[in-house]
Amino acid sequence: MPTLIDDTSTLDLVLDVKVKVTVQLGSCQLPMREVLALAPGAIIQLNQHASDPVGLYVNDKLIAYGEVVVVEDSFGIKITELVGSRPS
């Protein structure tokens, strides 16, 4: 199974650099009128089904897909597919 880092010998200098990791559940477009009307309790429907994989981004670059999981009292992501490993 491929990994994100296959040759670590050239990465020694940057292995401890912190990067931003983001999980995107989905998105939508709203008219500004609806955005301005948002209040506590408002629900925004996203364009993604609850069973669809979510995107995992590192520094705004999509690197993988996964499933949302619960880890103790927090959300997590279980990686299901690396972006570069999709079958053709």
PDB file of C-alpha atoms in Angstrom, residues 40-72:
ATOM      1  CA  PRO A  40     -28.093  30.393  16.231  1.00  0.00           C
ATOM      2  CA  GLY A  41     -30.063  27.239  15.463  1.00  0.00           C
ATOM      3  CA  ALA A  42     -30.037  27.782  11.684  1.00  0.00           C
ATOM      4  CA  ILE A  43     -29.272  24.680   9.633  1.00  0.00           C
ATOM      5  CA  ILE A  44     -27.379  24.864   6.349  1.00  0.00           C
ATOM      6  CA  GLN A  45     -27.764  21.884   4.014  1.00  0.00           C
ATOM      7  CA  LEU A  46     -24.516  20.943   2.295  1.00  0.00           C
ATOM      8  CA  ASN A  47     -24.152  19.406  -1.168  1.00  0.00           C
ATOM      9  CA  GLN A  48     -22.729  16.156   0.188  1.00  0.00           C
ATOM     10  CA  HIS A  49     -24.612  13.098   1.423  1.00  0.00           C
ATOM     11  CA  ALA A  50     -23.900  11.888   4.961  1.00  0.00           C
ATOM     12  CA  SER A  51     -22.466   8.623   3.591  1.00  0.00           C
ATOM     13  CA  ASP A  52     -20.114  10.294   1.071  1.00  0.00           C
ATOM     14  CA  PRO A  53     -16.381  10.386   1.811  1.00  0.00           C
ATOM     15  CA  VAL A  54     -14.982  13.686   3.075  1.00  0.00           C
ATOM     16  CA  GLY A  55     -11.926  15.435   1.675  1.00  0.00           C
ATOM     17  CA  LEU A  56      -8.694  15.701   3.674  1.00  0.00           C
ATOM     18  CA  TYR A  57      -6.603  18.751   2.790  1.00  0.00           C
ATOM     19  CA  VAL A  58      -3.064  19.641   3.829  1.00  0.00           C
ATOM     20  CA  ASN A  59      -2.307  23.339   3.319  1.00  0.00           C
ATOM     21  CA  ASP A  60      -5.403  23.592   1.078  1.00  0.00           C
ATOM     22  CA  LYS A  61      -4.308  20.713  -1.194  1.00  0.00           C
ATOM     23  CA  LEU A  62      -6.554  17.638  -1.393  1.00  0.00           C
ATOM     24  CA  ILE A  63      -4.490  14.590  -0.422  1.00  0.00           C
ATOM     25  CA  ALA A  64      -7.010  11.942   0.652  1.00  0.00           C
ATOM     26  CA  TYR A  65     -10.605  10.917   1.241  1.00  0.00           C
ATOM     27  CA  GLY A  66     -12.000   9.384   4.373  1.00  0.00           C
ATOM     28  CA  GLU A  67     -14.908   8.654   6.674  1.00  0.00           C
ATOM     29  CA  VAL A  68     -15.837  10.753   9.691  1.00  0.00           C
ATOM     30  CA  VAL A  69     -15.384   8.792  12.921  1.00  0.00           C
ATOM     31  CA  VAL A  70     -15.731   9.558  16.623  1.00  0.00           C
ATOM     32  CA  VAL A  71     -12.565   9.242  18.715  1.00  0.00           C
ATOM     33  CA  GLU A  72     -13.488   9.458  22.409  1.00  0.00           C
TER      34      GLU A  72
END
